[in-house]
Short mmCIF file of C-alpha atoms and ligand atoms in Angstrom, two decimals:
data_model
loop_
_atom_site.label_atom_id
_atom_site.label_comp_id
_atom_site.label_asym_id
_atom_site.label_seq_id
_atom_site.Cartn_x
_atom_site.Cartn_y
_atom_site.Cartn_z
CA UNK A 1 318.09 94.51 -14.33
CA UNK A 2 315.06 92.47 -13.15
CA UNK A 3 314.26 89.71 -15.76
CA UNK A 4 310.69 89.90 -17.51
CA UNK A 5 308.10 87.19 -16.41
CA UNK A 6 307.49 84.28 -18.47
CA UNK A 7 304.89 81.99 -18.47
CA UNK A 8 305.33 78.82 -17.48
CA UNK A 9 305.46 75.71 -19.17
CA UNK A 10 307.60 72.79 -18.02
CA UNK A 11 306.86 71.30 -15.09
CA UNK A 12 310.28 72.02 -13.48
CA UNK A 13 309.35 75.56 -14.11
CA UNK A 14 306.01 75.29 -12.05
CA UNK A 15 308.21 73.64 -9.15
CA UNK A 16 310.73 76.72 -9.20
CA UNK A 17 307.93 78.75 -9.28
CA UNK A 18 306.88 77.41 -6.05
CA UNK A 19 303.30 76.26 -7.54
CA UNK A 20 304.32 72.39 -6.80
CA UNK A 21 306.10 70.86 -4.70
CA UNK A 22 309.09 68.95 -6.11
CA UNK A 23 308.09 65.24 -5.24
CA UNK A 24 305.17 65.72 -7.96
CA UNK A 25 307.78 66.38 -10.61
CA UNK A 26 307.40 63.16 -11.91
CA UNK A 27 303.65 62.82 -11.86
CA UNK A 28 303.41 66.07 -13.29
CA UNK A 29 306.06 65.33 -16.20
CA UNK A 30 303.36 62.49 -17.50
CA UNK A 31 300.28 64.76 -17.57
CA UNK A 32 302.74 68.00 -19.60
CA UNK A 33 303.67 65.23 -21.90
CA UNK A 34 299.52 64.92 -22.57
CA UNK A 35 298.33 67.56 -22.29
CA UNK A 36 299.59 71.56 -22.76
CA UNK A 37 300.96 73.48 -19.95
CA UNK A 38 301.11 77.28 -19.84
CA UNK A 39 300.65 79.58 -17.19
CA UNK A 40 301.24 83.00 -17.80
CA UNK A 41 302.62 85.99 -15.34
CA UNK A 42 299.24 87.40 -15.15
CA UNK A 43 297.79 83.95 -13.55
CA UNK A 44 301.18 83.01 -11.59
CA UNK A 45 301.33 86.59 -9.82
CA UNK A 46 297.32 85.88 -9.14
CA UNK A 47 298.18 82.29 -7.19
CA UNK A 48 298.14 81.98 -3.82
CA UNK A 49 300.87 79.34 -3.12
CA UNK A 50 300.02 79.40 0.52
CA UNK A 51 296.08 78.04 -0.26
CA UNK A 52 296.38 74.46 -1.21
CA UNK A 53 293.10 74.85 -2.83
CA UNK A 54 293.96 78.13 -4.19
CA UNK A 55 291.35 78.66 -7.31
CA UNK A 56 293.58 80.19 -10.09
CA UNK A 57 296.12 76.96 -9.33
CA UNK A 58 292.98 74.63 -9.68
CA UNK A 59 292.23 76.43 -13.17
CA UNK A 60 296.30 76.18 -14.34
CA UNK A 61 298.55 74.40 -12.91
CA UNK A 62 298.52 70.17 -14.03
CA UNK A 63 297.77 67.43 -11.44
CA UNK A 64 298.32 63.65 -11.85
CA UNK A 65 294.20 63.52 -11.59
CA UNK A 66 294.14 64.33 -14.88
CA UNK A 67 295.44 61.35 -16.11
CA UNK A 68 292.46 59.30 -15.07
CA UNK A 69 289.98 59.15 -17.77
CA UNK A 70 286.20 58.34 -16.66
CA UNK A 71 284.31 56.01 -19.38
CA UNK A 72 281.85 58.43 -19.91
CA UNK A 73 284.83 61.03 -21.34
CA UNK A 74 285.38 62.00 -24.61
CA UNK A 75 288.28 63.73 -26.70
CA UNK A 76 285.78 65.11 -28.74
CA UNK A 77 283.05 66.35 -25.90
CA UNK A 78 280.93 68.54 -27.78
CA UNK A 79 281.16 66.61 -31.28
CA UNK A 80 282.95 69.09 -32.91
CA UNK A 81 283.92 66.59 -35.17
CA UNK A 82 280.58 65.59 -36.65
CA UNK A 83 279.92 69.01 -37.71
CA UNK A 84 283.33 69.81 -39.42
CA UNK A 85 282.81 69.87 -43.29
CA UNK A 86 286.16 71.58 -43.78
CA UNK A 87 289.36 72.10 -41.59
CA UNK A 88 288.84 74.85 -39.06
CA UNK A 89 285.13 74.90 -39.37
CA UNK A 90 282.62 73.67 -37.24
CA UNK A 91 278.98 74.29 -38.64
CA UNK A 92 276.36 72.90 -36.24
CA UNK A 93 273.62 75.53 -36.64
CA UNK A 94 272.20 76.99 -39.56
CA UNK A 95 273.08 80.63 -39.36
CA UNK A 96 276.61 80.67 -37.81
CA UNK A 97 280.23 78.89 -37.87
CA UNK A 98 283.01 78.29 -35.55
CA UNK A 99 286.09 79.33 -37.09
CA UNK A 100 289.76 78.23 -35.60
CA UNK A 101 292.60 80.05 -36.65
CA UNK A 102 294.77 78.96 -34.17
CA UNK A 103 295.26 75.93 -31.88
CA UNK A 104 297.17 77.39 -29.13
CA UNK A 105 296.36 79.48 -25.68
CA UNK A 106 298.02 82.10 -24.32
CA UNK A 107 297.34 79.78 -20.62
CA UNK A 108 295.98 76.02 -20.67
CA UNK A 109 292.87 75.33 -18.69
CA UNK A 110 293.24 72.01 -16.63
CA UNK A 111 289.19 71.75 -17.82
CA UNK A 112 289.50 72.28 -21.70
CA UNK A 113 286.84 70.79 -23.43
CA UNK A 114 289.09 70.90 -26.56
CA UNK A 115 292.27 69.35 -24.91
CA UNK A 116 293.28 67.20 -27.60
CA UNK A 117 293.37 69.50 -30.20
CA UNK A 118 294.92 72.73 -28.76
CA UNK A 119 298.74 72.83 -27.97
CA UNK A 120 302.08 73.06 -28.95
CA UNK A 121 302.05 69.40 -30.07
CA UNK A 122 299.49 70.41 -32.88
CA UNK A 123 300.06 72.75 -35.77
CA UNK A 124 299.75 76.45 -34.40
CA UNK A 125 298.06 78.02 -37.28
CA UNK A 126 295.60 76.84 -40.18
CA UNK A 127 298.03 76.78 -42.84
CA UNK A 128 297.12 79.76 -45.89
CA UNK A 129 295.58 77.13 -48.14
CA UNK A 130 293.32 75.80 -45.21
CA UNK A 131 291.98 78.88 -44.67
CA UNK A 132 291.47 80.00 -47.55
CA UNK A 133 289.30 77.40 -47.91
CA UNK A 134 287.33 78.14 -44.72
CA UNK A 135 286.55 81.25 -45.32
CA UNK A 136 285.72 80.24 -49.20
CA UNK A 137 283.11 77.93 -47.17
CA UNK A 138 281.87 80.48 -45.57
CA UNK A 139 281.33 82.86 -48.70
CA UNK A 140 279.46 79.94 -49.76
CA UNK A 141 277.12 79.18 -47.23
CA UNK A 142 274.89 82.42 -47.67
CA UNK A 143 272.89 81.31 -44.25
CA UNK A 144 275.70 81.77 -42.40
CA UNK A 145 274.99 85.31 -40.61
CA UNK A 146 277.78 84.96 -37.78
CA UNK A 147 281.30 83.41 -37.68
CA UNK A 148 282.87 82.62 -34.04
CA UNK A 149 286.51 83.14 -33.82
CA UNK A 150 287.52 80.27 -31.19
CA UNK A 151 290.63 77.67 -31.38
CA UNK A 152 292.42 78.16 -29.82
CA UNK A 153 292.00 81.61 -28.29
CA UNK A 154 291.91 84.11 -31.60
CA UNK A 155 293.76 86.75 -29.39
CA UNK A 156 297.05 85.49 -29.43
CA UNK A 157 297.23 86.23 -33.15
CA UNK A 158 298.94 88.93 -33.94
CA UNK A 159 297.59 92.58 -34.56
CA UNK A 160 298.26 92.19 -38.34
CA UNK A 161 297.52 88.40 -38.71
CA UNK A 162 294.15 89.27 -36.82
CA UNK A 163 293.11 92.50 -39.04
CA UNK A 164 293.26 90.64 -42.11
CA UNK A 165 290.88 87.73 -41.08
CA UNK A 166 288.67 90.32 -40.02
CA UNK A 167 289.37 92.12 -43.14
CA UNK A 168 288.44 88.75 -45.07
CA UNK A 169 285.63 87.98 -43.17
CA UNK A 170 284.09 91.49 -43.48
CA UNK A 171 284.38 90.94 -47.18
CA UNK A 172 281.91 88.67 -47.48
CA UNK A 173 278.37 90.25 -47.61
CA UNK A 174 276.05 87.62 -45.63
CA UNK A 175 278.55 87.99 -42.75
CA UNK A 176 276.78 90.37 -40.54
CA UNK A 177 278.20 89.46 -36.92
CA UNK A 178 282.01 88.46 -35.87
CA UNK A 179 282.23 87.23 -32.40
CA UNK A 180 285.30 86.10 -30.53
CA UNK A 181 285.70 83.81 -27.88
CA UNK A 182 289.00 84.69 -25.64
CA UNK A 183 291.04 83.93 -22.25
CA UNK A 184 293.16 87.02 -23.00
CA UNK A 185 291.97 89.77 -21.45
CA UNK A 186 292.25 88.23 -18.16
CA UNK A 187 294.74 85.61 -18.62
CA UNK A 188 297.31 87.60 -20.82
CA UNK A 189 295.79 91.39 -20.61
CA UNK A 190 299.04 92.85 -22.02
CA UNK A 191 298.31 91.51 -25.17
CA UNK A 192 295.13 93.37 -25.53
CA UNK A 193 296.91 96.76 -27.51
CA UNK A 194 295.33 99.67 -29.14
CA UNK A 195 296.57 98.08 -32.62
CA UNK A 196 295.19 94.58 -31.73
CA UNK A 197 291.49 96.23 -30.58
CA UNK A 198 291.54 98.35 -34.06
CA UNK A 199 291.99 95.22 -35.75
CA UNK A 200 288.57 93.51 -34.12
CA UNK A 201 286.64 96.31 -35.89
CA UNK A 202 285.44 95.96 -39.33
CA UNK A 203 283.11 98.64 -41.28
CA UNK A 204 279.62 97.84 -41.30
CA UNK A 205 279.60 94.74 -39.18
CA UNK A 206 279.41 94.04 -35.45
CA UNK A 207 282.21 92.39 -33.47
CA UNK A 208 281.73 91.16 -29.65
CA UNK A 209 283.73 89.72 -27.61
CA UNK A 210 283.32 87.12 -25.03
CA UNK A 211 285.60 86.77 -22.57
CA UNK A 212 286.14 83.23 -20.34
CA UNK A 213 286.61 84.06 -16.65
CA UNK A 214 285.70 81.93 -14.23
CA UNK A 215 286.47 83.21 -10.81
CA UNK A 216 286.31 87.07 -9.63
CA UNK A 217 290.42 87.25 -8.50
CA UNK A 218 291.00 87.22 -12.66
CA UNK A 219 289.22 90.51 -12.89
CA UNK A 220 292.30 92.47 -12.02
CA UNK A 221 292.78 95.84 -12.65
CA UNK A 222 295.02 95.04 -15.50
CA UNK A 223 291.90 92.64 -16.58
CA UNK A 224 289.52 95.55 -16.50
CA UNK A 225 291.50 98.08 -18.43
CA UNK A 226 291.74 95.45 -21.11
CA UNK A 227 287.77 95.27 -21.20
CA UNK A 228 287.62 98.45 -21.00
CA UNK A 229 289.78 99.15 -24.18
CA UNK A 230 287.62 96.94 -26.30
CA UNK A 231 284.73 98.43 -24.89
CA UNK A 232 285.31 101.85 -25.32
CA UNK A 233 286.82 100.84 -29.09
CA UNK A 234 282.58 100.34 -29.85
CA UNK A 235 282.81 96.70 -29.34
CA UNK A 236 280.15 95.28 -26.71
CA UNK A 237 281.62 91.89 -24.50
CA UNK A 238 280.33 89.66 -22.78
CA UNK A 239 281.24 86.41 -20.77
CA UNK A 240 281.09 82.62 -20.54
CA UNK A 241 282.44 80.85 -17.91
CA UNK A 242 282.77 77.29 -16.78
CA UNK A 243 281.33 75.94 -13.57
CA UNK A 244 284.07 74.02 -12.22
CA UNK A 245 284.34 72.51 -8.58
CA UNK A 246 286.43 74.16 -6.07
CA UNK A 247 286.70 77.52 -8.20
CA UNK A 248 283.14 78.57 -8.73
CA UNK A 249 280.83 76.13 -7.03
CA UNK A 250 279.67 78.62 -4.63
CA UNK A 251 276.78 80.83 -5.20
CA UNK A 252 279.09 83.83 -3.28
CA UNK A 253 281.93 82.92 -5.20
CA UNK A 254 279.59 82.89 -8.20
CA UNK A 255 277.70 85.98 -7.83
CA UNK A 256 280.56 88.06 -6.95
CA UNK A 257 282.13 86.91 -10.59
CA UNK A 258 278.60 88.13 -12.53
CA UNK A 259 278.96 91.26 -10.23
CA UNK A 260 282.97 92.11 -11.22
CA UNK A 261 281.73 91.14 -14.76
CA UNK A 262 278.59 93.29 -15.00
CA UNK A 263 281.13 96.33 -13.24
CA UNK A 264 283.50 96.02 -16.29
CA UNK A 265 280.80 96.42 -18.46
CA UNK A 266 280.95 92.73 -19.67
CA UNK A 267 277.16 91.12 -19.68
CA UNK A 268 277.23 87.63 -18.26
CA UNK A 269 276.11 85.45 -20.88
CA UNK A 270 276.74 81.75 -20.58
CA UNK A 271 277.33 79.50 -17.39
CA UNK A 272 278.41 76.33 -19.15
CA UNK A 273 278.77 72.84 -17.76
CA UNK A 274 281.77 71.16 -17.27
CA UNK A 275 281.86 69.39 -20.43
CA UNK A 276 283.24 65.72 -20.37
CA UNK A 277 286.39 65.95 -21.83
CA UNK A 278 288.99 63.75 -20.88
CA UNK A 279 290.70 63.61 -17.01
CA UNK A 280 288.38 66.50 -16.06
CA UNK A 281 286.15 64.67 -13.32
CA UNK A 282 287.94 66.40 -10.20
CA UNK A 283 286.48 69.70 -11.51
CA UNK A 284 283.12 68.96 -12.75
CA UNK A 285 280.13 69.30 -10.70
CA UNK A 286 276.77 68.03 -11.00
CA UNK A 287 274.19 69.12 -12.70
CA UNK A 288 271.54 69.66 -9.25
CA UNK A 289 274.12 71.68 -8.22
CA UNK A 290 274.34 73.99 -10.84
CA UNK A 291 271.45 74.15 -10.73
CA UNK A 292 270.52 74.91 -7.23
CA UNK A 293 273.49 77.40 -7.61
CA UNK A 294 271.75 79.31 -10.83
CA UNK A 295 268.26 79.81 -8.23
CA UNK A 296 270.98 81.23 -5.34
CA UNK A 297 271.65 83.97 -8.07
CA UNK A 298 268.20 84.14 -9.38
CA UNK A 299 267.39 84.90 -5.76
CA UNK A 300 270.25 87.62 -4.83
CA UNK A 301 271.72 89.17 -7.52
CA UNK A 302 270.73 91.59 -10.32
CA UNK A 303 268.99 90.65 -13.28
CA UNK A 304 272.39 91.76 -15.34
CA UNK A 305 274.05 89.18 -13.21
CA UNK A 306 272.25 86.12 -14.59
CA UNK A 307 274.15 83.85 -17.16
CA UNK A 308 272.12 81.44 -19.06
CA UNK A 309 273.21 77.99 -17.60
CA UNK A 310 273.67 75.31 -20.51
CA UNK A 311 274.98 71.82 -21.60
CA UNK A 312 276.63 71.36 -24.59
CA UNK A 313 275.31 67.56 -25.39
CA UNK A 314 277.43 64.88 -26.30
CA UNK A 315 278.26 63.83 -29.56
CA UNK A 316 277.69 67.13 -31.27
CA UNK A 317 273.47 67.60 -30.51
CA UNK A 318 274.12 70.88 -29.55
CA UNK A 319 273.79 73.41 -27.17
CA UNK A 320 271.14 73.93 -24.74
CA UNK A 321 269.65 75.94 -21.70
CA UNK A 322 269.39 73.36 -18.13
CA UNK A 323 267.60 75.15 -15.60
CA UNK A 324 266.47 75.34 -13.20
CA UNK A 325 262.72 75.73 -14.84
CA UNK A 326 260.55 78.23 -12.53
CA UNK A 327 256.93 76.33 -14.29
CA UNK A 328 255.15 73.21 -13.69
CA UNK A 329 252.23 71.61 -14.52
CA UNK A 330 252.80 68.29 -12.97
CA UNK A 331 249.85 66.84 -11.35
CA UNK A 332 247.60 69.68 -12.37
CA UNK A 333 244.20 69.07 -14.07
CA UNK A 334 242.98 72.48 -13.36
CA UNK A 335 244.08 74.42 -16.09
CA UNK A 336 247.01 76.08 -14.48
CA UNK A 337 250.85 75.72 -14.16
CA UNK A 338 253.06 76.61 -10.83
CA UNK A 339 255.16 79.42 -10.77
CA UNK A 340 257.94 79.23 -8.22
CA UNK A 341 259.38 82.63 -7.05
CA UNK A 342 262.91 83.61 -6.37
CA UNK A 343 262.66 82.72 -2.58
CA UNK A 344 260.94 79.04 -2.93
CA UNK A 345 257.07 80.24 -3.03
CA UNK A 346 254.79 78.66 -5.04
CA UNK A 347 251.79 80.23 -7.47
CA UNK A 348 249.25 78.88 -9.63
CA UNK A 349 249.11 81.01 -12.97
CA UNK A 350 246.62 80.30 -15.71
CA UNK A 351 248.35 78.08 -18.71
CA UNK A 352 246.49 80.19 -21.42
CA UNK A 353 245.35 79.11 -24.79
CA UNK A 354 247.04 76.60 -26.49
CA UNK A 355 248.79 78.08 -30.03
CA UNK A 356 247.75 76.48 -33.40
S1 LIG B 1 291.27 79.17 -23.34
FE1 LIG B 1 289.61 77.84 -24.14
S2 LIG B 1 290.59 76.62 -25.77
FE2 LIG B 1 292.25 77.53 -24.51
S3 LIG B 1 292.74 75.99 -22.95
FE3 LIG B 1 291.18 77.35 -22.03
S4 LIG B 1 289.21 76.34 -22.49
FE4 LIG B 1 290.75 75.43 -23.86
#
């Protein structure tokens, strides 16, 4: 009988696997004891070992480049931390939480911006006392309109352990929107049951889903059916995914991503940038280039195919929108701004009254 797939996690397991060659074992044995490994069947059978540049490997499996840490990295990239007034809550803007139930990942990204605090080495779970006292935060905070189910990827919780958070959360009147943030469906699409998509749905509020993908090989066909069982559930998705050099940086590679996205039914939603978290350089771009590579897909692809590109800034400011900006009014005195179009042209466009 043919032995199940497992994912991988030790570095000697990667090696037998045929992901690395064996004279990295070492190398690689210092970066697993920093930082998590998994890679699960979905993303092994999706590597190409043959392609030394292969973009599911860049994504999964550990290199000794990630133990070089630039000055300008953090372990806390996006300031969680400043905005945490209670274990497992983050609470940077006014009318919505993050809310981590769970610290691990069905697969490690070699990018995470939360690298330091997902993992086997930390605890799995909030423990029953911590979140009670999340969610007693949130029943407090009557501004709080959404909760975001991140870690951690929310959809490696059990069917039953995931019901009755929703249940809980549901419960509390002000909550009107539950969103979760998740690899799953792509990295681990198995996992996505009819029992574990019933649990997602709660009476009289909205769930989404967003699902992280960041190259168009992970929307397999197994991929896609899981989409399409929270979709046809009732529950709309859509997608964020991180621009990462030498898996994405391309606008074809790019735009045929929004396009397998937009065919699963899953809106594009957020192009992030590589966030500075720690021993991540080798697969950050820069910022021109995303944003020369956001007016590529202004310029070819479908409206439905354009993520909002955005920077998460340092230190916990928040989240914002980077470009590219289509109006100028630089060294105008005429009373009108510069519209460019999708293919480079240039118009001048009245600026309008000025509001109150
Ligand atoms: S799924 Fe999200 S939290 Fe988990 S390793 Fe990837 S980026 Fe980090």
């Amino acid at each position: 009988m043919n032995e199940r797939p497992k994912t991988l996690h030790r570095p000697v397991d990667l090696i037998d696997a045929g992901l690395v060659p064996p004279e990295q074992l070492a190398a690689l044995g210092d970066v697993a004891a920093r930082y998590a490994v998994a890679i699960t069947p979905a993303m092994t059978e999706l590597i190409d070992t043959n392609d030394a540049a292969d973009p599911i490997a860049r994504q999964f499996v550990p290199g000794a480049a990630e133990l070089d840490r630039h000055a300008e990295e953090s372990d806390d990239p996006i300031g969680d931390d400043a905005h945490s007034p209670i274990e497992g809550i983050v609470h940077r803007y006014p009318d919505r939480v993050l809310l981590k139930p769970v610290h691990v990942c069905a697969a490690y990204c070699r990018f995470c911006f939360r690298r330091e605090r997902v993992g086997p080495g930390v605890a799995s779970t909030l423990s029953d006392a911590a979140l009670d006292a999340a969610l007693g935060y949130i029943a407090a905070h009557r501004e709080i309109w959404e909760v975001i189910l991140t870690g951690g990827d929310p959809l490696v919780l059990s069917a039953r352990r995931l019901k009755a958070l929703v249940e809980r959360l549901a419960a509390i009147d002000h909550v009107a929107v539950i969103r979760v943030h998740t690899r799953v469906p792509c990295v681990a699409p198995e996992r996505i049951t009819r029992a574990l998509v019933r649990a997602l749905k709660a009476n009289g509020k909205a769930t989404y889903v967003v699902l992280h993908a960041n190259h168009p090989r992970e929307l397999t066909a197994a991929a896609c059916a899981a989409c399409a069982r929270i979709i046809d559930a009732g529950i709309p998705m859509l997608s964020q995914t991180v621009l990462l050099r030498g898996v994405n940086d391309d606008a074809e590679t790019l735009g045929a991503l929004m396009r397998a996205l937009v065919e699963s039914r899953v809106k594009p939603y957020y192009l992030h940038h590589g966030d500075l978290a720690p021993g991540t350089a080798h697969l950050r771009t820069g910022i021109h280039a995303g944003r020369d590579l956001m007016r590529a897909l202004r310029g070819r692809y479908s409206g439905l195919c354009q993520p909002t590109y955005v920077l998460d800034i340092p230190g916990g400011a928040g989240k914002v929108p980077i470009g590219p900006s289509y109006v100028s009014s630089a060294g105008r005195e005429d009373g009108r701004c510069e519209v460019e179009d999708p293919a480079g042209g240039r118009h001048a466009y009245p600026v309008g009254v000025k509001s109150a």
